[in-house]
Rosetta silent file (secondary structure, phi, psi, omega in degrees, C-alpha in Angstrom):
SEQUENCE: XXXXXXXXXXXXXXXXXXXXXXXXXXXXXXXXXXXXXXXXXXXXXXXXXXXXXX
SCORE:     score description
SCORE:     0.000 S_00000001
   1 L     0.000   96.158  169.047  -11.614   -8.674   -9.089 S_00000001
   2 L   157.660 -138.869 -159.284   -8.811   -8.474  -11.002 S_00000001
   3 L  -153.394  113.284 -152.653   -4.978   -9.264  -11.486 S_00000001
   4 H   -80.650  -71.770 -148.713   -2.111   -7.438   -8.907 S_00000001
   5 H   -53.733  -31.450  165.819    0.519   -8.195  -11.675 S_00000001
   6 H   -51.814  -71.384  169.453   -1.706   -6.387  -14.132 S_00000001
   7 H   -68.526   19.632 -179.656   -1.983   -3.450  -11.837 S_00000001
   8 H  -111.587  -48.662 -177.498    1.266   -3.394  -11.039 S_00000001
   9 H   -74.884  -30.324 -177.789    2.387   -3.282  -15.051 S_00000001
  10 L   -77.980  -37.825 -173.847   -0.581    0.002  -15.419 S_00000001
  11 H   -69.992  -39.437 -167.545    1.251    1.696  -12.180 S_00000001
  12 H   -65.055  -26.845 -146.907    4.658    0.961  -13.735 S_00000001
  13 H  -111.183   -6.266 -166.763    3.134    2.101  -17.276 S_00000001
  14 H  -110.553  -48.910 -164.810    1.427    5.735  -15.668 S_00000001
  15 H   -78.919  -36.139 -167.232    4.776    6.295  -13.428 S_00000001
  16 L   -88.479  -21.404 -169.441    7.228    5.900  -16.741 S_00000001
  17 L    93.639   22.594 -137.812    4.833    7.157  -19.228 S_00000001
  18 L   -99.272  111.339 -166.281    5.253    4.028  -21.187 S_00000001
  19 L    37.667   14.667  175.486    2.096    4.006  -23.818 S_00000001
  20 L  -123.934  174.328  175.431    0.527    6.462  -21.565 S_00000001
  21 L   -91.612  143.856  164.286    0.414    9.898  -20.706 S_00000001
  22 L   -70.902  127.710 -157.024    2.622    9.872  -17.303 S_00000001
  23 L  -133.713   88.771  151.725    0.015   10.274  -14.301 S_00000001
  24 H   -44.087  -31.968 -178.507    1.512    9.936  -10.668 S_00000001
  25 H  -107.835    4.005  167.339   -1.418    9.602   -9.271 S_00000001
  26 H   -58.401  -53.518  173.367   -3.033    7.142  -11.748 S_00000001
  27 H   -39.923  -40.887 -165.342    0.390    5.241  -10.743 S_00000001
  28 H   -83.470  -43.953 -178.381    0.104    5.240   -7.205 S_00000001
  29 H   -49.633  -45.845 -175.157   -3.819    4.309   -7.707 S_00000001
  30 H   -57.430  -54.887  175.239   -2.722    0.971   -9.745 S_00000001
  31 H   -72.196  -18.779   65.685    0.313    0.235   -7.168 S_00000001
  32 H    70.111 -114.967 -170.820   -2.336    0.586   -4.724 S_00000001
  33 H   -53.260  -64.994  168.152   -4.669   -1.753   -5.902 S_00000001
  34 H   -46.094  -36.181  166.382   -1.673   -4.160   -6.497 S_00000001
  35 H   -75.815  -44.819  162.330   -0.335   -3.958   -3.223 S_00000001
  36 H   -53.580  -35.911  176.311   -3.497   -4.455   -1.574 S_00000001
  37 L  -105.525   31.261  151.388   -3.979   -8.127   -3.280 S_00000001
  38 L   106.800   29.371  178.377   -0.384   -8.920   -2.019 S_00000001
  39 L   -97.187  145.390 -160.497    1.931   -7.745   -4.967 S_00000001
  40 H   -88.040  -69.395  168.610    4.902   -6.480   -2.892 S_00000001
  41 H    -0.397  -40.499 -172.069    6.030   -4.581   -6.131 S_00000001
  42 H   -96.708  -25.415  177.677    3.008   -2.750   -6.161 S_00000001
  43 H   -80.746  -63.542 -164.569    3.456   -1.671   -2.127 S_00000001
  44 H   -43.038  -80.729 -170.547    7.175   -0.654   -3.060 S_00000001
  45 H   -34.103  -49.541 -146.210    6.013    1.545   -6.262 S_00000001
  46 H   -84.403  -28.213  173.063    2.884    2.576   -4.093 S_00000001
  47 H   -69.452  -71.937 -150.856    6.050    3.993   -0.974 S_00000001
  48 H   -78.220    6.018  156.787    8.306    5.046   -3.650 S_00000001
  49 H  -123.744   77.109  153.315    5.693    8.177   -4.730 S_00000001
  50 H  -151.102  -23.926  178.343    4.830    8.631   -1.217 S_00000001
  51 H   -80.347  -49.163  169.034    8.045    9.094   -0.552 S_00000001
  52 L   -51.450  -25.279 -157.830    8.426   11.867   -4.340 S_00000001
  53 L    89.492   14.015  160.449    5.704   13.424   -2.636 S_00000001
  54 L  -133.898    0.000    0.000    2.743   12.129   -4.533 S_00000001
């Protein structure tokens, strides 16, 4: 229930700090979520802070 492109724009908006406080792991939960309902975007963001080490 919900929208991978959405949670893919909250992971994007948590990793840059972009109208947010910057959160890594709020990021990776959202890219996550995104990846899981097929947003590739969201497995690559969800990699690249697994890769940072978060």
């Amino acid at each position: 229930m919900g929208d991978s492109i959405g949670y893919h724009n909250l992971g994007y908006s948590y990793l840059t700090g972009q109208g947010v406080r910057q959160n890594f792991e709020e990021a990776k939960e959202y890219f996550g979520k995104a990846c899981d309902m097929g947003r590739q975007k969201g497995c690559d963001g969800y990699k690249f802070l697994n890769e940072q080490g978060h």
